[in-house]
Amino acid sequence: MPKIIVDVMPKPEILDPQGKAIGAALTRLGIEGFREVRQGKRFELKVHGEITDEVLAKVRHAAETLLSNPVIEDVVSVKQKECGGNCGCGHAKSEEAPNGQKDLLA
């Protein structure tokens, strides 16, 4: 079953207390070398049938109006997660991205 992944991050000018807490915890654990940590959200939407332009338009609309708060967050990516071609759904594995995802953000 095809899946669409939506990633949302706080806008750069917005403070990110969770990211700061994670960064401080990394340092306390001895995990060094990171200048900044930002914490965002990931949504996975499973699609009935094929991913069409109409489906993508619906996902983009949902991402911009419901999945994110446009005042303080940016939708940074909308990606189609390929099944790998071995699930029997008829979808072929994407050759465009090594992680099996194709960016669909317009």
Coordinates of N, CA, C and O in Angstrom, one line a residue, residues 4 51-61 78 80 104:
I4 N 2.4 8.2 1.9 CA 3.0 9.6 1.7 C 3.5 10.1 3.0 O 2.8 10.0 4.0
I51 N -1.3 6.7 -6.2 CA -1.1 8.1 -5.8 C -1.2 9.0 -7.1 O -0.3 8.9 -7.9
T52 N -2.3 9.7 -7.2 CA -2.5 10.6 -8.3 C -2.2 12.0 -8.0 O -2.0 12.4 -6.9
D53 N -2.3 12.9 -9.0 CA -2.2 14.3 -8.8 C -3.3 14.8 -7.9 O -3.0 15.7 -7.0
E54 N -4.5 14.3 -8.0 CA -5.6 14.7 -7.1 C -5.2 14.3 -5.6 O -5.5 15.1 -4.7
V55 N -4.7 13.1 -5.4 CA -4.4 12.7 -4.1 C -3.3 13.6 -3.5 O -3.3 14.1 -2.4
L56 N -2.3 13.9 -4.3 CA -1.2 14.8 -3.9 C -1.7 16.2 -3.5 O -1.2 16.8 -2.6
A57 N -2.6 16.7 -4.3 CA -3.2 18.0 -4.0 C -3.9 18.0 -2.7 O -3.8 18.9 -1.9
K58 N -4.6 16.9 -2.4 CA -5.3 16.8 -1.1 C -4.3 16.7 0.1 O -4.5 17.4 1.1
V59 N -3.2 16.0 -0.1 CA -2.2 15.9 0.9 C -1.5 17.2 1.1 O -1.3 17.6 2.3
R60 N -1.2 17.9 0.1 CA -0.5 19.2 0.2 C -1.5 20.2 1.0 O -1.0 20.9 1.8
H61 N -2.8 20.2 0.6 CA -3.7 21.0 1.3 C -3.8 20.7 2.8 O -3.8 21.5 3.7
V78 N 7.1 16.6 1.3 CA 6.0 15.7 1.1 C 6.6 14.6 0.1 O 7.0 14.9 -1.0
Q80 N 6.7 10.5 -1.4 CA 6.0 9.2 -1.6 C 7.0 8.1 -1.2 O 8.1 8.0 -1.7
L104 N 7.7 15.1 -3.4 CA 6.5 15.5 -4.1 C 6.1 16.9 -3.8 O 5.1 17.4 -4.2

